[in-house]
XYZ file of N, CA and C in Angstrom:
306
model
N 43.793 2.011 63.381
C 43.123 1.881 62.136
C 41.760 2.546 62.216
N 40.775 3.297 60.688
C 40.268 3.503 61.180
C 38.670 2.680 60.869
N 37.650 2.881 60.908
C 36.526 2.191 60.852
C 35.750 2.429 58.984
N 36.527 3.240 58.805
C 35.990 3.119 56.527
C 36.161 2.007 56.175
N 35.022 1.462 55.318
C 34.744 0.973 55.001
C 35.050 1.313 53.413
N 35.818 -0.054 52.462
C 36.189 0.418 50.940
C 34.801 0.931 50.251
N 34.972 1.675 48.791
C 33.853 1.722 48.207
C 33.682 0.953 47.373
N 32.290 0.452 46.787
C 31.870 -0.710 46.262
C 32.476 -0.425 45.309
N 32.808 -1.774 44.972
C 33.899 -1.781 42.866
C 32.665 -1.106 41.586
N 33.143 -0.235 41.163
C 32.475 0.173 40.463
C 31.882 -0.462 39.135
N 30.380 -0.257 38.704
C 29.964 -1.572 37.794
C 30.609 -0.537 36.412
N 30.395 -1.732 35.891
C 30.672 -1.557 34.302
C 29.538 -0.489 33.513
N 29.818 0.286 32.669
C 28.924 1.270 31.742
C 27.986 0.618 31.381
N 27.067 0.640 31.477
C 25.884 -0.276 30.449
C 25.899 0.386 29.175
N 26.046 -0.615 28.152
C 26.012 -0.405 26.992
C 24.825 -0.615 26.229
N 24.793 0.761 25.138
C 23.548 1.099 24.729
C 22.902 -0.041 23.338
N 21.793 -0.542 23.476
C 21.897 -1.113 22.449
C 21.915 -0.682 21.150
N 22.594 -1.652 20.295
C 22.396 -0.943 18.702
C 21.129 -0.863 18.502
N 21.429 0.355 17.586
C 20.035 0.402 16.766
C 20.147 -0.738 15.448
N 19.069 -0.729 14.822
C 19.232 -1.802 13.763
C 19.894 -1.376 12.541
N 19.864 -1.787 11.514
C 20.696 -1.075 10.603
C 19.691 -0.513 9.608
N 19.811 1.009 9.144
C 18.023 1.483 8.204
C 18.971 0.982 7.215
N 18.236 0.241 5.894
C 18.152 -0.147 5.062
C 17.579 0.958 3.924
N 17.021 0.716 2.460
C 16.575 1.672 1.793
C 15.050 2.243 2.078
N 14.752 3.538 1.865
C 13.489 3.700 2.518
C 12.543 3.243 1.333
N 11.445 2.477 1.566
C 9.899 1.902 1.130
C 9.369 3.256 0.391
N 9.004 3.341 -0.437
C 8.759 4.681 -1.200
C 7.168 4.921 -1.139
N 6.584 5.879 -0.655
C 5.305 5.648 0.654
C 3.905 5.622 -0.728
N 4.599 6.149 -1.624
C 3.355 5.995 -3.194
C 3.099 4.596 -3.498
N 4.211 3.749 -3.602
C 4.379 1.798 -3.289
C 3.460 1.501 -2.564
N 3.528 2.148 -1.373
C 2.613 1.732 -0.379
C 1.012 1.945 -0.497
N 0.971 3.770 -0.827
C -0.718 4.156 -1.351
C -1.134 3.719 -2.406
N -0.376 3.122 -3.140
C -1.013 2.380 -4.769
C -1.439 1.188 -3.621
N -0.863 0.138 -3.233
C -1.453 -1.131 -2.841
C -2.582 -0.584 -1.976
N -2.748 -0.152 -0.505
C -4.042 0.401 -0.028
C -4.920 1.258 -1.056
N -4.876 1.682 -1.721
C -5.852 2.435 -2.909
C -6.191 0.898 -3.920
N -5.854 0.202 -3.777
C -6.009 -1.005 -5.128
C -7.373 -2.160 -4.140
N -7.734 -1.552 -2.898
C -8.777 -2.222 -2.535
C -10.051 -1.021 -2.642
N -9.866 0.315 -2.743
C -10.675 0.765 -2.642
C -10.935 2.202 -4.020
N -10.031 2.162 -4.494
C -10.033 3.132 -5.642
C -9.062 3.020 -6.521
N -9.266 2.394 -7.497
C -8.708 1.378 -8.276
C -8.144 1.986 -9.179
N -8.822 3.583 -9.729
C -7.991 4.059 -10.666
C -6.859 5.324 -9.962
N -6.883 5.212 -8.574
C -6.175 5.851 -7.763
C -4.829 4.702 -7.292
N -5.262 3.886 -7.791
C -4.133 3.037 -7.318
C -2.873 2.669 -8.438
N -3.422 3.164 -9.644
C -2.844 2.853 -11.031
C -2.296 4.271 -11.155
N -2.863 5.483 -11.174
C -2.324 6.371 -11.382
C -0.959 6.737 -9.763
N -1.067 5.984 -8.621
C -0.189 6.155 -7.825
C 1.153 5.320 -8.302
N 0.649 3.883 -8.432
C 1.567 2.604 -8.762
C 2.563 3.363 -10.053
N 1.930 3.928 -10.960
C 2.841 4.282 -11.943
C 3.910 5.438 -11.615
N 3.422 6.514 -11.073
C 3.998 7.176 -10.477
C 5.417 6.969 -9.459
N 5.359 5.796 -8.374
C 5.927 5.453 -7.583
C 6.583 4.409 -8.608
N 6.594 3.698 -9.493
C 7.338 2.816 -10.106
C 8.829 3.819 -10.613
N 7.984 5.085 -11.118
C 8.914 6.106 -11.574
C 10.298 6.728 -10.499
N 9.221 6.580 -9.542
C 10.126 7.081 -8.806
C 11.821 6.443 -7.958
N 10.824 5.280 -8.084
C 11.755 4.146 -7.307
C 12.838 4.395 -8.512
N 12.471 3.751 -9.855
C 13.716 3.785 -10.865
C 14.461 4.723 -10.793
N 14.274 6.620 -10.415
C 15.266 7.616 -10.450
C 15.739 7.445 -8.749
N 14.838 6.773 -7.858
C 15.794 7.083 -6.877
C 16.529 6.287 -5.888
N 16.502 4.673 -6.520
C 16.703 3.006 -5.940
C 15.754 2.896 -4.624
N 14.688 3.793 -4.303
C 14.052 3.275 -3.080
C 13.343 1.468 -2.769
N 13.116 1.015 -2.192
C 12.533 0.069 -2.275
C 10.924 0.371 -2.140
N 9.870 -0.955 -2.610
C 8.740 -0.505 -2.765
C 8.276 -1.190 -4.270
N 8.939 -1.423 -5.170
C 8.609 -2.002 -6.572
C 7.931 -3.150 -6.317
N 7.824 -4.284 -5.868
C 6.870 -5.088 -5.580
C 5.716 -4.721 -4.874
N 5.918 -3.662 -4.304
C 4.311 -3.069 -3.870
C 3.828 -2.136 -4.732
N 4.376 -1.575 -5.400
C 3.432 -0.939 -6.461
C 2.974 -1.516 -7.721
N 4.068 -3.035 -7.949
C 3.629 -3.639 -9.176
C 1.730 -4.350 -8.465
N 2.518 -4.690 -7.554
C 1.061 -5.413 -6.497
C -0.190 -4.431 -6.797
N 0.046 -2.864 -6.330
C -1.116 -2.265 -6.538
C -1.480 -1.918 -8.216
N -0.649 -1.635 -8.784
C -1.276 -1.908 -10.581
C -1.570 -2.836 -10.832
N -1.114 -3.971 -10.369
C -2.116 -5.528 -10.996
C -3.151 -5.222 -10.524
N -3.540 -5.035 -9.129
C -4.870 -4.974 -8.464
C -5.644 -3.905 -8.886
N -5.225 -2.789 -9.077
C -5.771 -1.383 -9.545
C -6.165 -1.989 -10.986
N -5.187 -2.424 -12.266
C -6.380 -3.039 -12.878
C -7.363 -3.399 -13.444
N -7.365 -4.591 -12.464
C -8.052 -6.078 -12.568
C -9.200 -4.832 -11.586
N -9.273 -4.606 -10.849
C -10.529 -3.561 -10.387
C -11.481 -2.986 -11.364
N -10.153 -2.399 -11.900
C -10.868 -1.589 -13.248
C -11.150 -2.346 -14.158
N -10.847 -3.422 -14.461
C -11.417 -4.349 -15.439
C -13.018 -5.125 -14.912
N -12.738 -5.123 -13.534
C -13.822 -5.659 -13.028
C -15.208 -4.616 -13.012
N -14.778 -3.563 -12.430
C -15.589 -2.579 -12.787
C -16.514 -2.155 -13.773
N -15.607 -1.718 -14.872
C -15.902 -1.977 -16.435
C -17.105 -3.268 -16.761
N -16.622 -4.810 -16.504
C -17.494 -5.699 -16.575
C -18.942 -5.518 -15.796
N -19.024 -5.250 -14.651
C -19.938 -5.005 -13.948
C -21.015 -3.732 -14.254
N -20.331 -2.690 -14.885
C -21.332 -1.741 -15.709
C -21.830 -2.064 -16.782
N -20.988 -2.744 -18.087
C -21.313 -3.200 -18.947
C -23.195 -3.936 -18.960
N -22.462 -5.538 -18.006
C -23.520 -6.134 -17.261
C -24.977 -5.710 -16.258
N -24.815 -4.462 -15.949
C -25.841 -3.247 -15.217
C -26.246 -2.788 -16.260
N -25.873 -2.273 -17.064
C -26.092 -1.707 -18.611
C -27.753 -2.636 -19.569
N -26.606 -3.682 -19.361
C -27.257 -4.591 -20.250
C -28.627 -5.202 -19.555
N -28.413 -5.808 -18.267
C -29.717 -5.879 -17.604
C -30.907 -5.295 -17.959
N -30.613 -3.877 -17.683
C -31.591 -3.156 -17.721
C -32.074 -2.888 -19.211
N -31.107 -3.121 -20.233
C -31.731 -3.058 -21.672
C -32.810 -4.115 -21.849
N -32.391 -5.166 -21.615
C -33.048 -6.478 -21.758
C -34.477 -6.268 -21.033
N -33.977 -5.730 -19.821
C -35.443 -5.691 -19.273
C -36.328 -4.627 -19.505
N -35.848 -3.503 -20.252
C -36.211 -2.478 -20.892
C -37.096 -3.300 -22.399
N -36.239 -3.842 -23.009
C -36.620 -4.259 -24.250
C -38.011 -5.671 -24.367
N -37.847 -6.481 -23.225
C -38.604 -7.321 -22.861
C -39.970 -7.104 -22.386
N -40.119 -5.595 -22.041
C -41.520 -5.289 -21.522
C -41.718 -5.713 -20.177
N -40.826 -6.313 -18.933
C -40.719 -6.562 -17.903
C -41.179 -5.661 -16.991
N -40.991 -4.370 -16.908
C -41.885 -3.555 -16.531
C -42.885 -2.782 -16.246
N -43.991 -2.706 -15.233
C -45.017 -2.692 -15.471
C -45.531 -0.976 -14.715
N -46.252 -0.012 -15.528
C -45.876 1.123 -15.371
C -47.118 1.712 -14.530
């Protein structure tokens, strides 16, 4: 007989993991309306509408984030608006009051 030794049992394939399953893609204007609705409010309304459009011709997902950034876009712009108004007026009052001393 001779001195060989068997070869080790061969292991099993490692199997690759799944990937996950992609779902519909997030429509990335959905996304820049909500980040634009903290910082440029009428950039976030003119995106949100845009991307609302889009989603409807093309089923992407994303419609709750762009409704998100037109509420916020806005209520910005409404806030905005109030806050000039109110800057406006300040200064009339204190214009008109003689508060200033020249």
């Amino acid at each position: 007989m001779s001195d060989v030794t068997p070869p080790p049992p061969a292991q099993p394939a490692p199997t690759p993991y799944a990937s996950a399953p992609t779902g519909a893609k997030t429509n990335t204007l959905a996304i820049v309306s909500l980040v634009l609705a903290f910082f440029i409010s009428l950039g976030a309304v003119i995106c949100g509408h845009i991307a609302l459009s889009q989603i409807k011709k093309t089923g992407e997902n994303g419609r709750g984030l762009a409704i998100a950034g037109l509420v916020l876009g806005y209520l910005g712009l409404v806030a905005g608006l109030i806050g000039t108004i109110l800057w406006i007026s300040f200064f009339a009052i204190a214009a008109g009051s003689g508060s200033f001393s020249y």
